[in-house]
PDB file of C-alpha atoms in Angstrom:
ATOM      1  CA  MET A   1       6.822  18.125  -1.825  1.00  0.00           C
ATOM      2  CA  SER A   2       3.410  16.954  -3.897  1.00  0.00           C
ATOM      3  CA  ASN A   3       0.479  18.975  -4.084  1.00  0.00           C
ATOM      4  CA  ASP A   4      -2.017  16.074  -3.914  1.00  0.00           C
ATOM      5  CA  THR A   5      -4.219  15.844  -0.915  1.00  0.00           C
ATOM      6  CA  ARG A   6      -5.641  13.037  -1.746  1.00  0.00           C
ATOM      7  CA  PRO A   7      -5.657  10.383   1.650  1.00  0.00           C
ATOM      8  CA  MET A   8      -3.623   7.308   0.854  1.00  0.00           C
ATOM      9  CA  GLY A   9      -3.450   3.978   2.457  1.00  0.00           C
ATOM     10  CA  ILE A  10      -1.068   1.690   3.924  1.00  0.00           C
ATOM     11  CA  TYR A  11      -0.699  -2.078   3.106  1.00  0.00           C
ATOM     12  CA  ILE A  12       1.649  -4.015   5.510  1.00  0.00           C
ATOM     13  CA  HIS A  13       2.446  -7.460   4.069  1.00  0.00           C
ATOM     14  CA  ILE A  14       2.850 -10.226   6.773  1.00  0.00           C
ATOM     15  CA  PRO A  15       4.823 -13.120   5.075  1.00  0.00           C
ATOM     16  CA  PHE A  16       4.004 -15.719   7.736  1.00  0.00           C
ATOM     17  CA  CYS A  17       1.665 -19.117   7.205  1.00  0.00           C
ATOM     18  CA  SER A  18       1.766 -22.229   9.186  1.00  0.00           C
ATOM     19  CA  LYS A  19       1.444 -23.815   5.559  1.00  0.00           C
ATOM     20  CA  LYS A  20       1.707 -22.759   2.424  1.00  0.00           C
ATOM     21  CA  CYS A  21      -1.674 -23.324   0.504  1.00  0.00           C
ATOM     22  CA  ASP A  22      -0.662 -25.048  -2.858  1.00  0.00           C
ATOM     23  CA  TYR A  23      -2.522 -22.280  -5.107  1.00  0.00           C
ATOM     24  CA  CYS A  24      -0.719 -19.644  -3.256  1.00  0.00           C
ATOM     25  CA  ASP A  25       1.722 -17.143  -5.182  1.00  0.00           C
ATOM     26  CA  PHE A  26       2.082 -14.527  -2.466  1.00  0.00           C
ATOM     27  CA  VAL A  27       5.412 -14.333  -0.205  1.00  0.00           C
ATOM     28  CA  SER A  28       5.262 -16.493   2.673  1.00  0.00           C
ATOM     29  CA  TYR A  29       7.185 -18.889   5.127  1.00  0.00           C
ATOM     30  CA  SER A  30       6.696 -20.802   7.585  1.00  0.00           C
ATOM     31  CA  MET A  31       6.467 -19.262  11.150  1.00  0.00           C
ATOM     32  CA  ASP A  32       8.317 -18.915  14.155  1.00  0.00           C
ATOM     33  CA  THR A  33       8.240 -16.028  17.230  1.00  0.00           C
ATOM     34  CA  LYS A  34      11.919 -15.406  15.857  1.00  0.00           C
ATOM     35  CA  ALA A  35      11.605 -14.762  12.616  1.00  0.00           C
ATOM     36  CA  GLN A  36       8.567 -12.758  13.331  1.00  0.00           C
ATOM     37  CA  GLN A  37      10.133 -10.621  15.830  1.00  0.00           C
ATOM     38  CA  LEU A  38      12.930 -10.064  13.429  1.00  0.00           C
ATOM     39  CA  TYR A  39      10.490  -8.849  10.653  1.00  0.00           C
ATOM     40  CA  LEU A  40       8.717  -6.501  13.107  1.00  0.00           C
ATOM     41  CA  ASP A  41      11.820  -5.029  13.979  1.00  0.00           C
ATOM     42  CA  ALA A  42      12.275  -4.656  10.415  1.00  0.00           C
ATOM     43  CA  LEU A  43       8.907  -2.830   9.630  1.00  0.00           C
ATOM     44  CA  PHE A  44       9.971  -0.427  12.234  1.00  0.00           C
ATOM     45  CA  THR A  45      13.212   0.545  10.871  1.00  0.00           C
ATOM     46  CA  GLU A  46      11.244   1.101   7.321  1.00  0.00           C
ATOM     47  CA  ILE A  47       9.051   3.036   9.039  1.00  0.00           C
ATOM     48  CA  ASP A  48      11.225   5.309  10.687  1.00  0.00           C
ATOM     49  CA  MET A  49      13.338   5.558   7.027  1.00  0.00           C
ATOM     50  CA  VAL A  50      10.131   6.756   5.490  1.00  0.00           C
ATOM     51  CA  LYS A  51       7.903   8.560   7.704  1.00  0.00           C
ATOM     52  CA  ASN A  52       9.502  11.731   6.868  1.00  0.00           C
ATOM     53  CA  LYS A  53       8.620  11.433   3.236  1.00  0.00           C
ATOM     54  CA  PHE A  54       4.910  11.474   4.034  1.00  0.00           C
ATOM     55  CA  MET A  55       4.618  14.025   6.687  1.00  0.00           C
ATOM     56  CA  ASP A  56       2.554  16.256   4.417  1.00  0.00           C
ATOM     57  CA  LYS A  57       0.019  13.088   3.900  1.00  0.00           C
ATOM     58  CA  THR A  58      -2.951  11.739   5.558  1.00  0.00           C
ATOM     59  CA  PHE A  59      -3.392   8.340   5.258  1.00  0.00           C
ATOM     60  CA  ASP A  60      -7.523   7.148   5.728  1.00  0.00           C
ATOM     61  CA  SER A  61      -6.682   2.769   5.178  1.00  0.00           C
ATOM     62  CA  ILE A  62      -4.314   0.515   6.818  1.00  0.00           C
ATOM     63  CA  PHE A  63      -4.390  -3.462   5.686  1.00  0.00           C
ATOM     64  CA  ILE A  64      -2.715  -5.811   7.119  1.00  0.00           C
ATOM     65  CA  GLY A  65      -2.474  -9.016   4.630  1.00  0.00           C
ATOM     66  CA  GLY A  66      -0.154 -11.958   3.880  1.00  0.00           C
ATOM     67  CA  GLY A  67       0.559 -14.677   4.139  1.00  0.00           C
ATOM     68  CA  THR A  68      -1.678 -15.209   7.516  1.00  0.00           C
ATOM     69  CA  PRO A  69      -1.384 -12.118   9.509  1.00  0.00           C
ATOM     70  CA  SER A  70      -3.454 -14.012  12.409  1.00  0.00           C
ATOM     71  CA  ILE A  71      -0.436 -16.430  12.606  1.00  0.00           C
ATOM     72  CA  VAL A  72       1.879 -14.221  14.396  1.00  0.00           C
ATOM     73  CA  TYR A  73       2.441 -13.953  18.361  1.00  0.00           C
ATOM     74  CA  GLU A  74       0.036 -11.916  20.347  1.00  0.00           C
ATOM     75  CA  GLY A  75       1.009  -8.411  20.831  1.00  0.00           C
ATOM     76  CA  PHE A  76       2.671  -7.930  17.262  1.00  0.00           C
ATOM     77  CA  ILE A  77      -0.595  -6.272  15.564  1.00  0.00           C
ATOM     78  CA  SER A  78      -0.854  -4.092  18.520  1.00  0.00           C
ATOM     79  CA  SER A  79       2.894  -3.244  18.404  1.00  0.00           C
ATOM     80  CA  LEU A  80       2.608  -2.844  14.706  1.00  0.00           C
ATOM     81  CA  ALA A  81      -0.617  -0.343  14.898  1.00  0.00           C
ATOM     82  CA  ARG A  82       1.053   1.699  17.696  1.00  0.00           C
ATOM     83  CA  LYS A  83       4.267   2.630  15.323  1.00  0.00           C
ATOM     84  CA  LEU A  84       2.064   3.061  12.601  1.00  0.00           C
ATOM     85  CA  TYR A  85      -0.019   6.114  14.874  1.00  0.00           C
ATOM     86  CA  SER A  86       3.144   7.479  16.191  1.00  0.00           C
ATOM     87  CA  SER A  87       4.636   8.005  12.613  1.00  0.00           C
ATOM     88  CA  PHE A  88       2.005   8.842  10.456  1.00  0.00           C
ATOM     89  CA  HIS A  89      -0.935  11.444  10.516  1.00  0.00           C
ATOM     90  CA  PHE A  90      -4.302   9.504   9.879  1.00  0.00           C
ATOM     91  CA  ALA A  91      -7.722  10.845   8.968  1.00  0.00           C
ATOM     92  CA  ASP A  92     -10.452  10.888  11.724  1.00  0.00           C
ATOM     93  CA  LYS A  93     -12.229   7.757  10.718  1.00  0.00           C
ATOM     94  CA  ILE A  94      -9.733   5.230   8.961  1.00  0.00           C
ATOM     95  CA  GLU A  95     -10.600   1.723   7.550  1.00  0.00           C
ATOM     96  CA  PHE A  96      -8.098  -0.813   9.352  1.00  0.00           C
ATOM     97  CA  SER A  97      -8.525  -4.240   7.879  1.00  0.00           C
ATOM     98  CA  ILE A  98      -6.778  -7.357   8.683  1.00  0.00           C
ATOM     99  CA  GLU A  99      -6.762 -10.926   6.784  1.00  0.00           C
ATOM    100  CA  VAL A 100      -7.301 -13.551   9.352  1.00  0.00           C
ATOM    101  CA  ASN A 101      -7.253 -17.546   9.025  1.00  0.00           C
ATOM    102  CA  PRO A 102      -9.700 -19.470  10.756  1.00  0.00           C
ATOM    103  CA  SER A 103      -7.099 -21.792  11.727  1.00  0.00           C
ATOM    104  CA  SER A 104      -5.179 -19.413  13.779  1.00  0.00           C
ATOM    105  CA  PHE A 105      -8.257 -16.449  14.835  1.00  0.00           C
ATOM    106  CA  THR A 106      -9.172 -16.492  18.556  1.00  0.00           C
ATOM    107  CA  LYS A 107     -10.939 -14.776  20.669  1.00  0.00           C
ATOM    108  CA  GLU A 108      -7.508 -13.417  22.102  1.00  0.00           C
ATOM    109  CA  LYS A 109      -6.500 -11.852  19.035  1.00  0.00           C
ATOM    110  CA  PHE A 110      -9.768 -10.293  18.346  1.00  0.00           C
ATOM    111  CA  PHE A 111      -9.982  -8.254  21.496  1.00  0.00           C
ATOM    112  CA  GLU A 112      -5.992  -7.248  20.735  1.00  0.00           C
ATOM    113  CA  TYR A 113      -7.373  -6.412  17.183  1.00  0.00           C
ATOM    114  CA  VAL A 114     -10.165  -4.409  18.262  1.00  0.00           C
ATOM    115  CA  GLU A 115      -7.931  -2.742  20.895  1.00  0.00           C
ATOM    116  CA  ALA A 116      -5.353  -1.730  18.026  1.00  0.00           C
ATOM    117  CA  GLY A 117      -7.897  -0.054  16.003  1.00  0.00           C
ATOM    118  CA  VAL A 118      -8.987  -2.796  13.529  1.00  0.00           C
ATOM    119  CA  ASN A 119     -12.176  -2.324  12.260  1.00  0.00           C
ATOM    120  CA  ARG A 120     -12.604  -4.407   9.183  1.00  0.00           C
ATOM    121  CA  ILE A 121     -11.923  -8.496   9.542  1.00  0.00           C
ATOM    122  CA  SER A 122     -11.592 -10.032   5.960  1.00  0.00           C
ATOM    123  CA  VAL A 123     -11.932 -13.696   7.079  1.00  0.00           C
ATOM    124  CA  GLY A 124     -10.208 -16.504   4.620  1.00  0.00           C
ATOM    125  CA  VAL A 125     -13.375 -19.001   4.284  1.00  0.00           C
ATOM    126  CA  GLN A 126     -12.272 -20.061   0.569  1.00  0.00           C
ATOM    127  CA  CYS A 127     -14.825 -22.802   0.465  1.00  0.00           C
ATOM    128  CA  LEU A 128     -17.056 -24.986   3.265  1.00  0.00           C
ATOM    129  CA  ASP A 129     -16.128 -28.014   1.367  1.00  0.00           C
ATOM    130  CA  GLN A 130     -13.578 -29.878   3.818  1.00  0.00           C
ATOM    131  CA  LYS A 131     -12.419 -32.220   1.251  1.00  0.00           C
ATOM    132  CA  LEU A 132     -11.733 -29.263  -1.398  1.00  0.00           C
ATOM    133  CA  LEU A 133      -9.975 -27.480   1.154  1.00  0.00           C
ATOM    134  CA  ALA A 134      -7.417 -30.310   2.171  1.00  0.00           C
ATOM    135  CA  ASN A 135      -7.220 -31.052  -1.638  1.00  0.00           C
ATOM    136  CA  HIS A 136      -5.639 -27.663  -2.153  1.00  0.00           C
ATOM    137  CA  GLY A 137      -3.449 -27.148   1.162  1.00  0.00           C
ATOM    138  CA  ARG A 138      -5.850 -25.097   3.167  1.00  0.00           C
ATOM    139  CA  ILE A 139      -5.778 -26.105   6.778  1.00  0.00           C
ATOM    140  CA  GLN A 140      -8.466 -24.343   8.349  1.00  0.00           C
ATOM    141  CA  SER A 141     -11.646 -26.443   9.014  1.00  0.00           C
ATOM    142  CA  VAL A 142     -15.310 -26.274   8.267  1.00  0.00           C
ATOM    143  CA  ASP A 143     -15.620 -25.695  12.181  1.00  0.00           C
ATOM    144  CA  ASN A 144     -12.699 -23.434  12.375  1.00  0.00           C
ATOM    145  CA  VAL A 145     -14.798 -20.901   9.741  1.00  0.00           C
ATOM    146  CA  LYS A 146     -17.933 -21.496  12.001  1.00  0.00           C
ATOM    147  CA  GLU A 147     -16.158 -20.846  15.225  1.00  0.00           C
ATOM    148  CA  THR A 148     -14.483 -17.718  13.608  1.00  0.00           C
ATOM    149  CA  PHE A 149     -17.877 -16.222  12.622  1.00  0.00           C
ATOM    150  CA  LYS A 150     -19.365 -17.101  15.782  1.00  0.00           C
ATOM    151  CA  ILE A 151     -16.813 -15.033  17.844  1.00  0.00           C
ATOM    152  CA  LEU A 152     -17.358 -11.913  15.342  1.00  0.00           C
ATOM    153  CA  ARG A 153     -21.392 -12.472  15.637  1.00  0.00           C
ATOM    154  CA  GLU A 154     -21.406 -12.587  19.263  1.00  0.00           C
ATOM    155  CA  SER A 155     -19.031  -9.380  19.559  1.00  0.00           C
ATOM    156  CA  GLU A 156     -21.425  -7.687  17.235  1.00  0.00           C
ATOM    157  CA  PHE A 157     -18.356  -6.772  15.149  1.00  0.00           C
ATOM    158  CA  PRO A 158     -19.658  -4.377  12.228  1.00  0.00           C
ATOM    159  CA  ASN A 159     -17.419  -5.038   9.308  1.00  0.00           C
ATOM    160  CA  VAL A 160     -16.503  -8.189   8.360  1.00  0.00           C
ATOM    161  CA  ASN A 161     -16.188  -9.823   4.715  1.00  0.00           C
ATOM    162  CA  GLY A 162     -15.429 -13.658   3.941  1.00  0.00           C
ATOM    163  CA  ASP A 163     -13.032 -14.359   1.065  1.00  0.00           C
ATOM    164  CA  VAL A 164     -14.460 -16.956  -1.332  1.00  0.00           C
ATOM    165  CA  MET A 165     -12.744 -18.947  -4.044  1.00  0.00           C
ATOM    166  CA  ILE A 166     -14.646 -20.060  -7.072  1.00  0.00           C
ATOM    167  CA  GLY A 167     -13.310 -22.155  -9.552  1.00  0.00           C
ATOM    168  CA  LEU A 168     -11.070 -24.565  -7.590  1.00  0.00           C
ATOM    169  CA  PRO A 169     -10.176 -27.451  -9.634  1.00  0.00           C
ATOM    170  CA  GLY A 170     -12.984 -29.874  -8.318  1.00  0.00           C
ATOM    171  CA  GLN A 171     -15.353 -27.636  -6.702  1.00  0.00           C
ATOM    172  CA  SER A 172     -18.993 -27.861  -7.598  1.00  0.00           C
ATOM    173  CA  LYS A 173     -21.619 -25.325  -7.947  1.00  0.00           C
ATOM    174  CA  ARG A 174     -23.312 -26.880  -5.146  1.00  0.00           C
ATOM    175  CA  SER A 175     -20.084 -25.826  -3.139  1.00  0.00           C
ATOM    176  CA  VAL A 176     -20.164 -22.343  -3.980  1.00  0.00           C
ATOM    177  CA  VAL A 177     -23.854 -22.026  -3.221  1.00  0.00           C
ATOM    178  CA  GLN A 178     -23.372 -23.475   0.160  1.00  0.00           C
ATOM    179  CA  THR A 179     -20.305 -21.432   0.862  1.00  0.00           C
ATOM    180  CA  ILE A 180     -22.420 -18.394   0.049  1.00  0.00           C
ATOM    181  CA  LYS A 181     -25.258 -19.263   1.638  1.00  0.00           C
ATOM    182  CA  PHE A 182     -23.414 -19.888   4.887  1.00  0.00           C
ATOM    183  CA  LEU A 183     -21.999 -16.022   4.611  1.00  0.00           C
ATOM    184  CA  LEU A 184     -25.296 -14.399   4.156  1.00  0.00           C
ATOM    185  CA  LYS A 185     -26.673 -16.174   6.748  1.00  0.00           C
ATOM    186  CA  THR A 186     -23.883 -15.185   9.558  1.00  0.00           C
ATOM    187  CA  LYS A 187     -24.601 -11.450   8.751  1.00  0.00           C
TER     188      LYS A 187
END
């Protein structure tokens, strides 16, 4: 056993997307509920296989990324959270983050995330130029982005970030500035 007492973090990759973006190099596949359930079962098996190796460790963060974690069926994230909480030791205050795509984020999923302990939401904005989004295979609309931030603002959710892509082929400075101004205004 290691004498290292520094807290550790857990990253869980959700490899599902409704459509792979043209620029994406991450592992992702089209989604269906059966594949998602098989993946959740495999995650549970892996957690059971490794949890004893980390009995003396404390974790201070969980990050669920992807792919598109917000695409999975309702109940997936809360089931995963329960399994993690029952398998590992967590610090009193942890950061529990999840990435969401505005095209698959809903109020119902938001409430599930909060109930599961999520306290940071990372919104895949990328840019607010609809033509540029479409040209690079992003399926969300600018309206999806605005609705996502409306849900988060109305709920007064305290810890939100927006992912922005800069340097996309065909992207103008104006587009970047417009996106950043929107994000600053949503605080």
